[in-house]
Amino acid sequence: MIFVGIDWADKEHEVCVLDQDGTELAHFRIPHTRHDLETLKKQLLRYVTSPEEAPCFLETSQGLLIQFLLEAGFPVYPLNPKVVDYRRKPSGAKSDTIDARLLADIGRSDLRRLRRLNPDSKLIQELKILCRDQDILLEEVTRLTNRLTACLKEYYPVALELFSRLTLPVTLNFLKTYPTLEAARSASVPELAAFLKAHRHPKPNLTAQRIYAQLHAPQLEARPAVVRAKSRFMLVLIAQLEPLLEAIKKYDEEITRLFKSHPDSLIFASLPGAGTRLGPRLLAGWCDDRGRYENAAAVQALAGTSPVLYQSGKYRFARQRRACIKFLRRALQLFAYQSVLKVSWARDYYQRKRTAGKTHHEALRALANIWVRIIFAMWLNRRPYDESVFLAARARHAPSVA
């Protein structure tokens, strides 16, 4: 058996090959091309008879390099970059050559304690990528919405009070049709009612009267030059927002389709408050390989819901776990918040934590930690959420849950 450490990069990868005694057999650099990766495969197979005898150790679990190694049959072991940092020499010297050697050496000494990468199913891979990409689009919408809000406050603040949400199609179309206070005031009540009817508003006549009254109430008005400049900027922001909002809808449709086609969707859809956004994200973060996690504690650590103990002498405290899967942590914390709104025991638990002096986010992480144990049992047994089962288990183990 040989041990292959690969310090990956965008254009070139540093490779170090060690034997079982730690002797360096080879050290070279390969470009990130299909032809050169095939050459890497041939070079490694010079030392072994099968790819299975050449485990590869890298500081990543995704990308085209990982895909190539898995397709070629090489065992892949992703390592946390912090593990490599801890193993550096006291001098702190760092280079691609040193990192490749460290990765191979860690793999050689700790192989039994490392967990081999088993790739997700194709459906889970696609679902995970779609959810993460949609999160990027949602962040961009939030950024543009905040900028649009700030823009309207400078010259047209009453527009922020006319509809319940700024990103609604009716709101954006109203701003395009009436980009200034003067333009909006020129519209009569019947014209406003017709506009609202065209957008299928449930109460167009009453709402038109309300909007007309708000527009004609005394307002703080900006100077004409400011109005001309900011209304132009406002239209540019809307032109960026609208295609993003439409794209997010398309993502929702595809994510929902993939989610419903997976057998585990029944488990995650049964979670109270998960809905059409958080259910798919929890499934994507959890995956469907039942042998991936040793127990619920492993998921709690990966998701960052369980705290990290720090102790030195008489000094002892728990802090937030930062080395985790951020995507899963965010989904679980958002779900924990939704469960506070919908589940009585979750709301009581959250309130107890807040009363004990925990911050809002600390209380949500603690609640998410409880939910991880519940979801793990549901996922392992392939059973949907049943609150009576949890309440019975909590009654048996009340001290540990509290």
Coordinates of C-alpha atoms in Angstrom, one line a residue:
M1 CA 0.0 0.0 0.0
I2 CA 1.1 3.6 -0.7
F3 CA -0.2 6.8 0.7
V4 CA -0.8 9.8 -1.6
G5 CA -1.0 13.3 -0.3
I6 CA -2.3 15.9 -2.8
D7 CA -2.2 19.6 -2.1
W8 CA -4.8 20.7 -4.7
A9 CA -5.0 24.1 -6.5
D10 CA -6.8 25.6 -9.4
K11 CA -4.1 25.0 -12.0
E12 CA -1.6 22.6 -10.5
H13 CA -1.5 20.0 -7.8
E14 CA 1.4 19.0 -5.6
V15 CA 1.7 15.2 -5.1
C16 CA 3.7 13.3 -2.5
V17 CA 3.8 9.4 -2.4
L18 CA 4.9 7.6 0.8
D19 CA 5.3 3.9 1.4
Q20 CA 4.1 2.2 4.7
D21 CA 7.4 3.0 6.4
G22 CA 7.1 6.7 5.6
T23 CA 9.8 6.7 2.9
E24 CA 9.1 9.1 0.1
L25 CA 8.7 7.3 -3.2
A26 CA 7.9 10.2 -5.4
H27 CA 7.2 14.0 -5.3
F28 CA 6.0 15.8 -8.3
R29 CA 3.6 18.5 -9.6
I30 CA 0.8 17.9 -12.2
P31 CA -1.3 20.4 -14.1
H32 CA -5.1 20.3 -13.7
T33 CA -5.9 18.8 -17.1
R34 CA -7.6 15.5 -18.0
H35 CA -4.4 14.3 -19.8
D36 CA -2.2 15.0 -16.8
L37 CA -4.6 13.4 -14.3
E38 CA -4.5 10.3 -16.4
T39 CA -0.7 10.5 -16.1
L40 CA -1.1 10.8 -12.3
K41 CA -3.1 7.6 -12.4
K42 CA -0.5 5.7 -14.4
Q43 CA 2.3 6.9 -12.1
L44 CA 0.5 5.8 -8.9
L45 CA -0.3 2.4 -10.4
R46 CA 3.4 1.8 -10.9
Y47 CA 3.7 1.2 -7.2
V48 CA 0.5 -0.9 -6.6
T49 CA -1.5 -3.4 -8.5
S50 CA -4.9 -1.8 -7.8
P51 CA -6.1 1.8 -7.2
E52 CA -7.7 0.5 -3.9
E53 CA -4.1 0.2 -2.5
A54 CA -3.4 3.9 -3.1
P55 CA -5.5 6.0 -0.7
C56 CA -5.5 9.7 -1.5
F57 CA -5.6 12.5 1.1
L58 CA -6.8 16.0 0.3
E59 CA -8.1 19.1 2.0
T60 CA -11.3 19.1 0.0
S61 CA -14.3 16.8 -0.6
Q62 CA -15.6 18.2 -3.9
G63 CA -14.4 19.3 -7.3
L64 CA -13.3 17.8 -10.6
L65 CA -10.1 16.3 -9.1
I66 CA -12.1 14.4 -6.4
Q67 CA -14.5 13.2 -9.2
F68 CA -11.6 11.9 -11.3
L69 CA -10.0 10.1 -8.4
L70 CA -13.3 8.4 -7.4
E71 CA -14.1 7.4 -11.0
A72 CA -10.6 5.9 -11.3
G73 CA -11.2 3.8 -8.2
F74 CA -8.8 5.5 -5.7
P75 CA -10.0 5.7 -2.1
V76 CA -10.4 9.4 -1.1
Y77 CA -10.0 10.7 2.4
P78 CA -10.9 14.4 2.9
L79 CA -9.0 16.1 5.7
N80 CA -9.9 19.2 7.6
P81 CA -7.3 21.9 6.8
K82 CA -7.0 22.6 10.5
V83 CA -5.7 19.0 11.1
V84 CA -2.8 19.8 8.7
D85 CA -2.2 23.1 10.5
Y86 CA -1.9 21.4 13.8
R87 CA 0.8 19.0 12.4
R88 CA 3.1 21.6 11.1
K89 CA 6.6 22.1 12.5
P90 CA 7.0 24.6 15.3
S91 CA 8.5 27.0 12.9
G92 CA 5.2 27.2 11.0
A93 CA 6.8 26.7 7.7
K94 CA 4.3 26.2 4.9
S95 CA 4.6 25.4 1.2
D96 CA 2.8 23.2 -1.3
T97 CA 5.6 20.6 -1.0
I98 CA 5.3 20.5 2.8
D99 CA 1.5 20.3 2.7
A100 CA 1.5 17.4 0.3
R101 CA 4.0 15.5 2.5
L102 CA 2.0 16.3 5.6
L103 CA -1.3 15.0 4.0
A104 CA 0.4 11.7 3.0
D105 CA 2.0 11.3 6.5
I106 CA -1.3 12.0 8.3
G107 CA -3.0 9.4 6.1
R108 CA -0.3 6.9 6.7
S109 CA -0.4 7.3 10.5
D110 CA -4.2 7.9 11.1
L111 CA -5.8 5.8 8.3
R112 CA -7.9 3.7 10.7
R113 CA -9.4 6.9 12.3
L114 CA -10.2 8.6 9.0
R115 CA -13.5 8.3 7.2
R116 CA -13.4 7.4 3.6
L117 CA -15.4 9.6 1.2
N118 CA -18.5 7.9 -0.2
P119 CA -20.0 10.1 -2.9
D120 CA -23.6 11.2 -2.6
S121 CA -26.2 9.7 -5.0
K122 CA -26.6 11.7 -8.2
L123 CA -30.0 13.1 -7.0
I124 CA -28.6 14.3 -3.7
Q125 CA -25.6 15.8 -5.5
E126 CA -27.9 17.8 -7.8
L127 CA -30.2 18.8 -4.9
K128 CA -27.3 20.0 -2.8
I129 CA -25.8 22.1 -5.6
L130 CA -29.2 23.6 -6.5
C131 CA -29.9 24.5 -2.8
R132 CA -26.5 26.1 -2.3
D133 CA -26.7 28.1 -5.6
Q134 CA -30.2 29.2 -4.7
D135 CA -28.9 30.5 -1.4
I136 CA -26.4 32.6 -3.3
L137 CA -29.3 34.1 -5.4
L138 CA -31.3 34.7 -2.2
E139 CA -28.4 36.6 -0.7
E140 CA -28.1 38.7 -3.8
V141 CA -31.9 39.5 -3.6
T142 CA -31.4 40.6 0.0
R143 CA -28.5 42.8 -1.0
L144 CA -30.5 44.4 -3.8
T145 CA -33.6 44.8 -1.7
N146 CA -31.7 46.6 1.0
R147 CA -30.2 48.9 -1.6
L148 CA -33.6 49.5 -3.1
T149 CA -35.0 50.3 0.3
A150 CA -32.2 52.8 1.0
C151 CA -32.8 54.4 -2.4
L152 CA -36.5 54.9 -1.8
K153 CA -35.9 56.4 1.6
E154 CA -33.9 59.1 -0.1
Y155 CA -36.6 60.4 -2.4
Y156 CA -39.8 58.3 -2.2
P157 CA -40.3 56.9 1.3
V158 CA -44.1 56.5 1.1
A159 CA -43.6 53.8 -1.5
L160 CA -42.2 51.5 1.3
E161 CA -45.6 51.7 3.1
L162 CA -48.0 50.9 0.2
F163 CA -47.5 47.1 0.0
S164 CA -46.7 44.4 2.5
R165 CA -43.4 43.4 0.9
L166 CA -41.0 45.3 -1.4
T167 CA -40.1 42.3 -3.6
L168 CA -43.8 41.4 -4.5
P169 CA -44.5 41.7 -8.3
V170 CA -47.2 44.2 -7.6
T171 CA -44.8 46.4 -5.7
L172 CA -42.1 46.3 -8.3
N173 CA -44.6 47.0 -11.1
F174 CA -46.1 49.9 -9.2
L175 CA -42.6 51.5 -8.8
K176 CA -42.0 51.0 -12.5
T177 CA -45.3 52.5 -13.4
Y178 CA -45.1 55.3 -10.9
P179 CA -41.4 55.9 -10.3
T180 CA -41.8 59.2 -8.4
L181 CA -44.3 60.6 -5.9
E182 CA -45.5 63.1 -8.5
A183 CA -46.3 60.3 -11.0
A184 CA -48.1 58.4 -8.3
R185 CA -50.1 61.4 -7.2
S186 CA -51.3 61.9 -10.8
A187 CA -53.1 58.6 -10.7
S188 CA -56.8 58.6 -9.7
V189 CA -58.5 56.0 -7.5
P190 CA -60.0 54.2 -10.5
E191 CA -56.6 54.0 -12.2
L192 CA -55.0 52.6 -9.1
A193 CA -57.9 50.1 -8.7
A194 CA -57.4 49.0 -12.3
F195 CA -53.7 48.6 -11.7
L196 CA -54.4 46.4 -8.7
K197 CA -57.0 44.3 -10.5
A198 CA -54.5 43.7 -13.3
H199 CA -52.2 42.2 -10.6
R200 CA -55.1 40.1 -9.1
H201 CA -55.1 42.0 -5.8
P202 CA -57.8 40.5 -3.5
K203 CA -59.2 44.0 -2.5
P204 CA -58.4 46.3 -5.3
N205 CA -61.0 49.1 -4.6
L206 CA -60.4 49.4 -0.9
T207 CA -56.6 49.2 -1.4
A208 CA -56.7 51.8 -4.1
Q209 CA -58.5 54.2 -1.8
R210 CA -55.9 53.6 1.0
I211 CA -53.0 54.0 -1.4
Y212 CA -54.5 57.3 -2.8
A213 CA -54.9 58.6 0.7
Q214 CA -51.3 57.7 1.7
L215 CA -49.9 59.3 -1.4
H216 CA -51.8 62.6 -0.9
A217 CA -51.0 62.9 2.7
P218 CA -48.3 65.5 3.6
Q219 CA -44.9 63.9 2.6
L220 CA -41.2 64.8 2.9
E221 CA -40.3 65.6 -0.7
A222 CA -36.8 65.6 -2.2
R223 CA -35.5 68.2 -4.6
P224 CA -36.2 67.6 -8.3
A225 CA -32.6 66.8 -9.1
V226 CA -32.5 64.1 -6.4
V227 CA -35.8 62.7 -7.6
R228 CA -34.6 62.4 -11.2
A229 CA -31.3 60.8 -10.2
K230 CA -32.6 58.4 -7.6
S231 CA -35.7 57.3 -9.7
R232 CA -33.2 56.3 -12.5
F233 CA -31.2 54.3 -10.0
M234 CA -34.3 52.7 -8.6
L235 CA -35.3 51.4 -12.0
V236 CA -31.9 49.9 -12.5
L237 CA -32.2 48.0 -9.2
I238 CA -35.6 46.7 -10.2
A239 CA -34.2 45.5 -13.5
Q240 CA -31.7 43.4 -11.6
L241 CA -34.2 42.2 -9.0
E242 CA -36.9 40.9 -11.3
P243 CA -34.9 38.3 -13.2
L244 CA -33.3 37.1 -9.9
L245 CA -36.8 36.6 -8.4
E246 CA -38.0 34.7 -11.4
A247 CA -34.9 32.5 -11.4
I248 CA -35.5 31.7 -7.7
K249 CA -39.0 30.6 -8.6
K250 CA -37.6 28.2 -11.2
Y251 CA -35.1 26.9 -8.7
D252 CA -37.9 26.3 -6.2
E253 CA -39.8 24.2 -8.9
E254 CA -36.7 22.1 -9.7
I255 CA -35.7 21.7 -6.0
T256 CA -39.2 20.6 -5.1
R257 CA -39.4 18.1 -8.0
L258 CA -36.1 16.5 -7.0
F259 CA -37.0 16.5 -3.3
K260 CA -40.4 14.8 -3.9
S261 CA -38.7 12.2 -6.1
H262 CA -36.4 11.1 -3.2
P263 CA -37.8 8.4 -0.9
D264 CA -36.5 10.2 2.2
S265 CA -38.5 13.3 1.3
L266 CA -41.4 11.9 3.4
I267 CA -39.2 12.0 6.5
F268 CA -38.0 15.6 6.1
A269 CA -41.3 16.9 4.8
S270 CA -43.0 15.7 8.0
L271 CA -40.8 18.0 10.1
P272 CA -43.0 20.9 11.5
G273 CA -42.1 24.1 9.9
A274 CA -39.6 22.7 7.4
G275 CA -41.7 23.7 4.4
T276 CA -40.6 23.7 0.8
R277 CA -37.4 25.5 1.4
L278 CA -35.9 23.9 4.6
G279 CA -37.0 20.3 3.9
P280 CA -34.9 20.0 0.7
R281 CA -32.0 21.7 2.4
L282 CA -32.1 19.3 5.4
L283 CA -32.2 16.3 3.1
A284 CA -29.3 17.7 1.0
G285 CA -27.2 18.3 4.1
W286 CA -28.0 15.0 5.7
C287 CA -27.6 12.9 2.5
D288 CA -29.0 9.4 2.2
D289 CA -26.0 7.1 3.0
R290 CA -27.1 5.4 6.3
G291 CA -23.5 4.2 6.9
R292 CA -22.0 7.7 6.8
Y293 CA -22.6 8.7 10.4
E294 CA -21.6 6.6 13.4
N295 CA -24.2 8.2 15.6
A296 CA -26.2 11.4 16.1
A297 CA -23.2 13.0 17.9
A298 CA -21.3 12.8 14.6
V299 CA -24.0 14.8 12.8
Q300 CA -24.2 17.3 15.7
A301 CA -20.5 17.9 15.3
L302 CA -20.6 18.2 11.5
A303 CA -23.6 20.5 11.7
G304 CA -22.0 22.7 14.3
T305 CA -24.9 22.4 16.7
S306 CA -23.0 20.8 19.6
P307 CA -20.6 23.1 21.5
V308 CA -16.9 22.6 21.9
L309 CA -15.5 22.1 25.4
Y310 CA -12.4 24.2 26.3
Q311 CA -10.7 23.3 29.6
S312 CA -7.4 24.3 31.1
G313 CA -6.8 23.8 34.8
K314 CA -9.7 25.4 36.6
Y315 CA -10.8 27.3 33.5
R316 CA -13.6 25.5 31.7
F317 CA -16.3 26.7 29.3
A318 CA -18.2 25.7 26.1
R319 CA -17.9 27.7 22.9
Q320 CA -19.6 27.6 19.5
R321 CA -18.3 25.0 17.1
R322 CA -16.9 26.8 14.1
A323 CA -15.4 23.9 12.1
C324 CA -18.6 22.5 10.6
I325 CA -20.7 22.3 7.5
K326 CA -22.0 25.8 7.3
F327 CA -24.8 25.0 4.9
L328 CA -26.3 22.3 7.2
R329 CA -25.8 24.5 10.3
R330 CA -27.7 27.4 8.7
A331 CA -30.6 25.1 7.6
L332 CA -30.9 23.5 11.1
Q333 CA -30.8 26.9 12.8
L334 CA -33.5 28.3 10.5
F335 CA -35.6 25.1 11.0
A336 CA -35.2 25.4 14.8
Y337 CA -36.6 28.9 14.6
Q338 CA -39.6 27.7 12.6
S339 CA -40.2 24.9 15.1
V340 CA -40.4 27.5 17.9
L341 CA -43.3 29.0 16.1
K342 CA -45.1 25.7 15.6
V343 CA -44.2 23.2 18.3
S344 CA -45.0 23.7 21.9
W345 CA -42.2 21.7 23.4
A346 CA -39.7 23.5 21.1
R347 CA -41.0 26.9 22.2
D348 CA -40.8 25.9 25.9
Y349 CA -37.2 24.7 25.5
Y350 CA -36.2 27.9 23.7
Q351 CA -37.8 30.0 26.4
R352 CA -36.0 28.0 29.1
K353 CA -32.7 28.7 27.4
R354 CA -33.4 32.4 27.0
T355 CA -34.4 32.6 30.7
A356 CA -31.1 30.9 31.6
G357 CA -29.3 33.8 29.9
K358 CA -28.6 32.4 26.5
T359 CA -28.7 34.7 23.4
H360 CA -31.3 34.1 20.7
H361 CA -28.8 32.3 18.5
E362 CA -27.4 30.2 21.4
A363 CA -30.9 29.1 22.3
L364 CA -31.6 28.2 18.6
R365 CA -28.4 26.2 18.3
A366 CA -29.2 24.3 21.5
L367 CA -32.7 23.5 20.2
A368 CA -31.2 22.5 16.8
N369 CA -29.0 20.1 18.7
I370 CA -32.1 18.4 20.1
W371 CA -33.6 18.3 16.6
V372 CA -30.5 16.6 15.2
R373 CA -31.0 13.6 17.6
I374 CA -34.7 13.4 16.6
I375 CA -34.1 13.7 12.9
F376 CA -31.2 11.1 13.1
A377 CA -33.6 8.5 14.7
M378 CA -36.3 9.3 12.1
W379 CA -33.7 9.1 9.2
L380 CA -32.1 5.9 10.5
N381 CA -35.5 4.1 11.0
R382 CA -37.1 5.7 7.9
R383 CA -40.1 7.0 9.9
P384 CA -41.7 10.5 9.7
Y385 CA -41.9 12.8 12.6
D386 CA -44.3 11.7 15.4
E387 CA -44.4 14.1 18.3
S388 CA -45.8 11.5 20.7
V389 CA -42.7 9.3 20.1
F390 CA -40.4 12.2 21.1
L391 CA -42.5 13.2 24.1
A392 CA -42.4 9.6 25.4
A393 CA -38.6 9.4 24.9
R394 CA -38.2 12.8 26.6
A395 CA -40.2 11.5 29.6
R396 CA -37.8 8.5 29.9
H397 CA -34.7 10.6 29.6
A398 CA -35.8 14.0 31.1
P399 CA -32.5 14.8 32.9
S400 CA -30.4 14.4 29.8
V401 CA -32.7 16.4 27.5
A402 CA -33.0 19.2 30.0

